[in-house]
XYZ file of C-alpha atoms in Angstrom:
565
model
C 114.952 153.861 68.810
C 111.303 154.155 67.883
C 109.643 152.638 64.880
C 106.580 153.640 62.734
C 103.461 152.539 63.751
C 99.888 152.832 62.226
C 96.792 152.076 63.965
C 93.316 151.697 62.565
C 89.695 150.302 63.409
C 87.826 150.381 60.004
C 84.483 151.879 60.552
C 81.179 151.053 59.513
C 80.439 154.504 57.907
C 82.537 157.700 57.764
C 80.257 159.464 60.625
C 81.856 157.153 63.413
C 85.266 157.837 64.619
C 86.816 155.033 66.530
C 88.010 155.665 69.690
C 90.228 152.351 70.066
C 93.329 153.576 68.171
C 93.543 156.645 70.056
C 93.535 154.713 73.205
C 96.333 152.518 72.029
C 98.173 155.667 70.771
C 97.812 157.417 74.197
C 99.177 154.094 76.061
C 102.045 154.076 73.771
C 103.166 157.720 74.692
C 102.499 157.107 78.374
C 103.754 153.501 78.933
C 106.417 152.854 76.211
C 110.168 153.381 77.306
C 110.996 154.409 73.702
C 109.381 157.232 71.255
C 107.542 156.241 68.488
C 105.943 158.099 65.245
C 102.414 156.988 65.438
C 99.870 157.583 62.750
C 95.868 156.859 62.954
C 94.552 156.180 59.599
C 90.737 156.525 59.294
C 88.996 153.845 56.944
C 85.623 152.716 56.171
C 84.616 149.233 55.198
C 82.936 150.801 52.015
C 86.057 151.685 50.622
C 87.977 149.758 47.976
C 90.561 147.485 49.729
C 93.348 148.381 47.597
C 93.056 151.918 47.985
C 92.385 151.606 51.805
C 95.490 149.386 51.951
C 97.505 152.080 50.203
C 96.482 154.679 52.860
C 98.454 152.217 55.414
C 101.081 151.450 52.987
C 101.941 155.184 51.867
C 102.928 155.656 55.586
C 105.591 153.250 55.537
C 104.880 151.817 58.895
C 107.222 148.805 60.728
C 103.754 147.699 62.640
C 100.181 147.867 61.901
C 97.698 147.418 64.735
C 94.111 146.605 63.486
C 91.039 146.749 65.840
C 88.895 144.020 65.045
C 84.961 143.569 65.165
C 81.970 141.588 63.456
C 81.676 144.503 61.196
C 85.101 145.041 59.772
C 86.845 141.660 60.201
C 86.142 140.586 56.558
C 87.711 143.983 55.491
C 90.637 143.505 57.613
C 91.522 140.111 56.433
C 91.676 141.514 52.916
C 93.728 144.614 54.022
C 96.177 142.357 55.990
C 97.059 140.397 53.105
C 97.684 143.291 50.595
C 99.901 144.803 53.378
C 102.155 141.852 53.774
C 102.452 141.304 50.266
C 103.738 144.915 49.750
C 105.562 145.160 53.196
C 106.505 141.763 54.091
C 108.881 143.008 57.090
C 106.091 144.974 58.600
C 104.504 143.302 61.833
C 100.813 143.175 62.064
C 98.944 143.254 65.700
C 95.284 142.439 66.090
C 92.971 143.112 69.101
C 89.161 143.707 69.721
C 86.267 141.493 70.390
C 86.364 139.485 67.172
C 89.781 138.016 67.621
C 90.204 138.001 71.720
C 88.220 134.773 72.203
C 89.374 132.182 70.177
C 93.289 132.510 69.522
C 93.378 129.527 67.148
C 90.507 130.653 64.879
C 92.034 134.605 64.965
C 95.088 133.442 63.478
C 93.437 130.981 61.137
C 91.371 133.929 59.868
C 94.111 136.430 59.842
C 97.473 134.326 59.009
C 99.133 137.622 58.459
C 99.046 138.549 61.842
C 102.025 138.114 63.932
C 100.527 139.159 67.239
C 97.401 139.280 68.957
C 96.394 141.429 71.953
C 93.775 140.135 74.408
C 91.808 142.374 76.700
C 92.808 146.114 77.409
C 95.448 146.928 74.684
C 97.159 150.248 76.185
C 99.645 148.646 78.215
C 100.502 145.294 76.338
C 100.696 147.360 72.926
C 103.301 149.703 74.568
C 105.511 147.000 75.835
C 105.077 145.018 72.364
C 106.126 148.470 70.299
C 109.248 148.602 72.864
C 110.013 144.963 71.932
C 109.542 145.418 68.638
C 111.797 148.591 68.515
C 114.569 146.727 70.685
C 114.624 143.914 68.035
C 113.815 141.549 71.096
C 112.445 138.200 69.294
C 111.768 136.286 72.757
C 109.510 138.343 75.056
C 106.771 137.580 77.228
C 104.189 140.049 77.452
C 100.935 139.639 79.675
C 98.167 140.028 76.846
C 100.102 139.424 74.120
C 100.075 136.129 71.730
C 102.353 135.336 68.878
C 102.835 132.563 66.329
C 105.394 131.114 68.885
C 103.313 131.799 71.778
C 99.800 130.890 70.988
C 98.378 131.573 74.412
C 98.030 134.649 76.875
C 95.491 135.496 79.584
C 93.039 138.555 78.836
C 94.988 141.387 79.922
C 92.897 143.845 82.422
C 94.228 146.533 84.731
C 92.655 147.979 87.925
C 92.521 151.434 86.410
C 91.888 153.569 83.179
C 95.257 153.148 81.458
C 95.248 156.200 79.379
C 93.408 159.318 78.204
C 92.540 159.288 74.366
C 91.885 162.911 73.813
C 94.420 165.255 72.225
C 94.576 168.060 69.908
C 95.250 165.630 66.845
C 92.116 163.692 67.967
C 89.975 166.964 67.751
C 91.553 168.130 64.423
C 90.637 164.837 62.785
C 86.907 164.880 63.995
C 85.136 166.866 61.310
C 82.027 166.967 62.939
C 82.001 163.045 63.331
C 80.176 160.985 66.169
C 82.871 160.978 69.103
C 83.085 158.402 72.023
C 83.336 158.832 75.864
C 84.369 155.946 77.826
C 83.647 156.481 81.536
C 83.488 152.799 82.643
C 84.908 149.655 81.355
C 83.045 146.072 81.866
C 79.508 145.083 82.725
C 77.685 143.643 86.030
C 75.301 141.554 84.189
C 76.235 138.323 82.257
C 73.749 138.160 79.151
C 74.628 134.932 77.565
C 74.687 136.463 74.141
C 77.089 139.315 74.836
C 81.045 139.570 75.892
C 80.621 142.711 77.777
C 80.009 140.959 81.192
C 82.443 137.998 80.813
C 85.170 137.867 82.918
C 85.264 141.522 83.449
C 85.186 143.558 86.708
C 83.501 146.899 86.298
C 85.606 149.917 86.961
C 85.093 153.645 86.397
C 87.049 156.719 85.313
C 87.397 159.045 87.898
C 84.730 161.362 88.097
C 86.855 164.602 87.715
C 88.442 162.726 84.539
C 84.914 162.011 83.106
C 83.778 165.466 83.450
C 86.975 166.892 81.940
C 86.360 164.654 79.029
C 82.314 165.521 78.736
C 83.405 169.321 78.700
C 86.367 168.625 76.149
C 84.388 166.652 73.664
C 81.252 169.297 73.842
C 83.704 171.772 72.932
C 84.555 170.062 69.595
C 83.247 169.647 66.370
C 80.828 166.375 67.203
C 77.191 167.274 67.714
C 76.620 163.465 69.004
C 78.694 162.100 71.872
C 78.133 158.518 72.690
C 79.217 156.868 75.823
C 80.588 153.325 75.117
C 79.925 151.977 78.668
C 78.171 148.874 78.334
C 75.512 149.793 80.888
C 75.818 153.483 81.540
C 73.597 153.242 84.682
C 74.716 150.158 86.356
C 75.868 152.553 89.172
C 72.679 154.521 89.294
C 74.129 157.140 91.751
C 76.983 157.960 89.338
C 74.864 158.062 86.145
C 72.602 160.616 87.918
C 75.897 162.467 88.367
C 76.847 162.508 85.078
C 73.266 163.466 83.769
C 73.251 166.271 86.050
C 76.616 167.514 85.458
C 75.628 167.625 81.708
C 72.395 169.646 82.263
C 74.056 172.189 84.689
C 76.774 172.692 82.237
C 74.417 172.987 79.254
C 72.310 175.490 81.257
C 75.482 177.620 82.204
C 76.274 177.854 78.505
C 79.685 175.519 78.830
C 78.048 172.745 76.620
C 76.636 174.207 73.385
C 72.843 173.784 73.042
C 73.202 171.580 69.879
C 74.996 168.782 71.645
C 73.514 165.494 72.130
C 74.734 162.966 74.657
C 73.844 159.045 73.906
C 73.814 156.396 76.610
C 73.150 152.659 76.743
C 71.085 151.896 79.635
C 69.387 149.159 81.956
C 65.690 150.404 81.486
C 64.822 148.524 84.657
C 67.423 150.837 86.794
C 65.762 153.992 85.534
C 64.421 155.181 88.950
C 62.015 158.356 89.645
C 64.985 160.641 90.416
C 66.538 159.719 86.934
C 63.647 160.283 85.111
C 62.983 163.590 86.741
C 66.246 164.519 85.543
C 65.600 163.743 81.970
C 62.152 165.522 82.186
C 63.815 168.530 83.268
C 66.712 168.509 80.481
C 66.733 170.455 77.502
C 64.973 168.547 74.449
C 67.419 166.970 72.597
C 70.218 166.800 74.991
C 70.057 163.101 75.507
C 69.383 160.024 73.651
C 68.870 156.471 75.588
C 69.372 152.891 74.008
C 67.488 150.399 75.979
C 67.997 146.526 75.048
C 64.928 145.081 76.315
C 65.712 142.227 73.958
C 62.608 139.927 74.943
C 59.487 140.145 77.388
C 59.179 136.171 77.153
C 60.483 135.228 80.989
C 61.714 131.855 80.030
C 63.846 133.405 77.173
C 65.314 136.077 79.846
C 66.137 133.418 82.400
C 67.722 131.286 79.716
C 70.244 134.364 78.746
C 70.948 135.111 82.400
C 69.065 138.391 82.220
C 67.193 139.335 85.166
C 64.599 141.741 83.947
C 61.244 142.916 85.512
C 59.755 143.516 81.907
C 56.735 145.431 83.457
C 59.104 147.896 85.263
C 61.126 148.261 82.030
C 57.884 149.077 79.888
C 56.881 151.444 82.558
C 60.080 153.461 82.777
C 60.350 153.620 79.371
C 56.842 154.971 78.696
C 57.489 157.688 81.282
C 60.754 158.773 79.478
C 59.119 158.751 76.177
C 56.149 160.833 77.457
C 58.538 163.492 78.646
C 59.252 164.351 75.032
C 62.799 165.554 76.082
C 64.736 162.290 75.208
C 65.076 160.252 72.012
C 64.417 156.651 73.101
C 65.601 153.788 71.047
C 64.483 150.129 72.027
C 66.006 146.816 70.924
C 64.575 143.617 70.615
C 66.424 140.420 69.561
C 64.539 137.437 67.581
C 66.322 134.216 67.645
C 67.015 134.039 71.428
C 66.294 130.465 72.976
C 62.393 129.776 73.862
C 61.261 132.521 71.698
C 58.882 131.407 68.914
C 57.305 133.511 66.053
C 53.939 134.161 68.315
C 56.096 135.095 71.422
C 58.216 137.444 69.421
C 55.217 139.021 67.845
C 53.335 139.390 71.057
C 56.538 141.116 72.805
C 57.014 143.415 69.561
C 53.357 144.646 69.747
C 53.650 145.442 73.556
C 56.757 147.140 73.153
C 55.972 149.035 69.907
C 52.710 150.525 71.874
C 55.031 152.203 74.075
C 56.042 154.534 71.127
C 59.525 154.604 71.254
C 61.231 157.026 68.906
C 62.935 154.053 67.070
C 62.361 150.344 68.028
C 65.334 147.952 66.476
C 63.884 144.639 65.286
C 67.636 142.886 65.601
C 68.376 139.410 64.840
C 70.661 137.256 67.052
C 74.244 137.252 66.589
C 76.251 134.309 67.810
C 79.551 136.238 69.034
C 82.781 134.336 69.457
C 83.437 133.686 72.966
C 79.869 134.230 74.310
C 78.116 131.864 76.615
C 75.514 131.461 73.835
C 77.916 130.137 71.273
C 78.945 127.213 73.728
C 75.024 126.487 74.012
C 74.326 126.927 70.612
C 74.136 123.238 69.613
C 71.976 122.608 72.948
C 69.435 125.057 71.845
C 69.273 123.981 68.170
C 70.472 127.608 67.129
C 71.960 127.747 63.313
C 73.590 130.721 62.465
C 76.023 131.791 59.607
C 79.582 130.817 60.021
C 80.699 134.267 58.473
C 80.445 137.546 60.192
C 78.277 138.869 61.681
C 77.181 135.269 62.625
C 73.462 135.863 62.127
C 70.796 133.463 63.363
C 69.388 131.404 60.576
C 66.924 129.217 62.452
C 66.428 127.792 65.965
C 64.249 125.161 67.649
C 61.642 127.597 68.179
C 62.092 129.825 64.990
C 61.783 128.335 61.433
C 63.723 129.533 58.675
C 60.122 130.555 57.175
C 59.719 132.501 60.490
C 62.871 134.434 60.062
C 61.645 135.417 56.748
C 58.488 136.838 58.196
C 60.371 138.691 60.748
C 62.912 140.263 58.005
C 59.827 141.572 56.088
C 58.595 143.076 59.202
C 61.711 144.526 59.999
C 62.184 146.008 56.665
C 59.062 147.865 56.702
C 59.301 148.994 60.503
C 62.953 150.493 59.421
C 61.672 152.497 56.319
C 58.237 153.482 57.797
C 58.828 154.343 61.444
C 62.550 154.382 62.310
C 63.240 156.537 59.610
C 60.393 158.641 60.324
C 58.805 158.868 57.337
C 55.161 157.939 58.334
C 55.178 157.723 62.080
C 51.646 159.383 62.546
C 50.058 157.160 60.064
C 51.641 154.237 61.625
C 50.552 155.202 65.034
C 46.822 155.971 64.048
C 46.642 152.737 62.371
C 47.984 150.542 64.951
C 45.955 152.216 67.704
C 42.735 152.171 65.810
C 42.925 149.204 63.243
C 45.473 146.779 63.303
C 48.384 145.174 65.494
C 51.551 146.507 64.775
C 53.478 143.316 63.474
C 50.673 142.625 61.313
C 50.845 146.086 59.741
C 54.549 145.874 59.057
C 54.393 142.667 57.821
C 52.045 143.180 55.353
C 53.395 146.367 53.924
C 57.090 144.690 54.110
C 56.051 142.189 51.779
C 54.510 144.809 49.350
C 57.693 147.006 49.430
C 60.131 143.993 48.925
C 58.001 142.851 46.332
C 58.431 146.327 44.356
C 62.102 146.582 45.404
C 62.378 143.135 43.680
C 60.685 144.167 40.670
C 62.788 147.283 40.341
C 66.017 145.547 41.735
C 66.745 148.711 43.843
C 65.375 150.311 46.865
C 62.347 152.721 46.227
C 62.477 156.247 46.268
C 60.622 157.949 48.838
C 57.982 159.084 46.200
C 57.687 155.125 45.082
C 57.659 154.337 48.747
C 54.670 156.866 49.592
C 52.601 155.461 46.802
C 53.063 151.846 47.305
C 52.201 152.338 51.067
C 49.317 154.753 50.392
C 47.552 152.315 47.846
C 47.844 149.285 50.116
C 46.503 151.136 53.011
C 43.676 152.292 50.858
C 42.868 148.974 49.818
C 43.307 147.232 53.100
C 41.067 150.045 54.748
C 38.779 151.600 52.249
C 36.291 153.006 54.738
C 39.261 154.922 56.286
C 40.788 156.228 53.146
C 40.319 159.890 54.571
C 41.936 159.488 57.666
C 44.694 157.699 56.171
C 45.189 160.666 53.415
C 45.231 163.046 56.347
C 47.693 161.290 58.574
C 50.046 160.287 55.248
C 49.760 164.348 54.366
C 50.699 165.377 57.896
C 53.595 162.847 57.756
C 54.966 164.113 54.333
C 54.585 167.849 55.625
C 56.038 167.192 59.174
C 59.217 165.020 58.189
C 60.049 166.006 54.499
C 61.264 169.531 53.915
C 59.874 169.698 50.226
C 57.169 171.726 48.523
C 56.410 168.543 46.398
C 53.552 166.733 47.604
C 51.950 163.825 45.614
C 48.714 164.498 44.014
C 46.948 161.609 45.824
C 47.662 163.049 49.240
C 45.977 166.164 48.534
C 42.615 167.669 47.074
C 42.761 170.059 44.126
C 41.582 173.419 44.808
C 41.697 176.252 42.201
C 41.897 178.794 45.121
C 45.397 177.291 46.126
C 47.490 180.062 45.041
C 45.292 182.756 46.506
C 45.159 180.667 49.775
C 49.007 180.888 49.736
C 49.330 184.504 49.084
C 46.956 185.163 52.042
C 48.678 183.050 54.243
C 52.110 184.349 53.649
C 50.551 187.855 54.168
C 49.150 186.920 57.562
C 52.027 184.843 58.575
C 54.915 186.090 56.919
C 57.984 183.581 55.954
C 61.086 183.941 57.569
C 63.961 184.938 55.195
C 65.611 181.978 53.698
C 62.807 179.763 55.205
C 61.142 177.142 52.783
C 57.321 176.409 53.315
C 55.533 174.024 51.752
C 51.280 173.968 51.316
C 48.527 171.348 50.557
C 44.633 171.167 50.740
C 42.588 168.317 51.954
C 38.966 167.729 53.272
C 38.372 166.633 56.657
C 34.784 165.540 56.563
C 33.165 167.794 54.170
C 35.380 170.928 54.928
C 38.434 171.923 53.231
C 41.475 172.646 55.221
C 44.719 174.190 54.125
C 47.900 172.769 55.571
C 51.227 174.397 55.765
C 54.592 173.941 57.142
C 57.688 176.014 57.552
C 60.966 173.999 57.431
C 63.022 175.548 60.068
C 63.511 174.547 63.929
C 62.852 170.489 63.684
C 61.899 169.118 67.128
C 65.336 168.025 68.534
C 63.667 164.722 69.763
C 60.968 163.669 66.970
C 62.866 165.239 64.201
C 59.483 166.717 63.148
C 58.488 170.031 61.831
C 55.431 171.978 63.005
C 52.484 171.910 60.771
C 49.753 174.603 60.875
C 46.156 173.956 59.645
C 43.015 176.173 58.975
C 39.509 175.646 57.597
C 39.772 177.280 54.116
C 36.835 179.470 54.731
C 38.467 181.235 57.616
C 41.184 182.412 55.292
C 39.146 183.581 52.155
């Protein structure tokens, strides 16, 4: 006879639909000898703990399984305590990268946990469910630790244990990001990561991969993310999947509004792969490439064999295709990387003009090689999740503060696509990228501190405008032009700040004439502004429809006023 099981892996926000609980559910249904009632409870770490716990308690479970990660472990600790108080006989099982490496530490963090799963969970959890249903108190299951059995090897199968996609899964998606796993493990052994540790890479059979792609493409998710740690580790297989997605999109079997996201090793992007991206419909693919550093000594220290020139060249080619959204990662706080070295790398990578550049800070993950080396490298980090670097032998606390200011401006101004054209103009003509972001970061953070809240878009725009005019007074006209272009390109509103436009008594007449010459489609919003370029006034206007699927920008039209009047 089965028992009632609840599975959950609280997400960082509602938009994410965790795959792990569905894998476990499918595993129990496939491998367990008993029949079980299994509920998956969707939670986010932004919910009140009592309310979230009540969602689980309301299911009256006999066993609760938690998927634990750096972003949700603190939340799960609180949930587990509440659940154990309200349901003392309920068994709690934990798994996931945050608890799998240091067993003693995991049970200390979560004393309410009865069992801990190490490695792949589908088969071990199915066996654990059977043992609990059969009231077995003395059992020995590969991959499962308990209070009275405090050690087990990491469990790994030679195949993909189960297929997680069911009608119930698709019914619960509600348009959220969905995830697909076509490989497990990673062939690389980067010391800051867990993916390549003690893992042999295995692949979901191509036929099943293609089946999953088509199923997910037919669901409500617009974005489908591959969780494969290095999607193109097998270059031939990656190209086969990319070609399949392109072909099925052109055949109409994959809707045109879908987007597939891969994490790639950029130095493995060969000419044929880039050629596939070039011929793909714009917006069909996103890629995320972790460069991490361009410092050779740093890369050697973290066991990352990378030709940075090849990486940058490949990414530049993909970016120039303008069909694929390219996200690039750098990590601050790695061994042998001082402030100057990091800034040099940042400036070089930014000049590739990726669509997003993440300036991330090193996290010392449980079980990573770098955690073992932290003392040797003088890496000091927070002892609470997400275990972020505080300073190293090479990077002082002051240096980290400098990077934090630049990162804040980078996120607000460039990655959120508010002043892309302005930033590119300034960094190509007037200043180095990092210097610009640091200077603006200081100003933005000072104003946020004064207001004790984030700046609104208009407040941010005004702060940036005045800071830039003060810094580059002889380029005021160009700055005004580019900021206006950005405002019209990325913000679907008719409200343009007065300092970004020029007053003209003929504006209403110009609007009427443009609306007559270039009629608007029904229900389409249009914005106007006049600005001088040199001595000649121009009218700018944008119709807010059909954002570019890669840059997320709207087309902006421009004509000399004298051609309209």
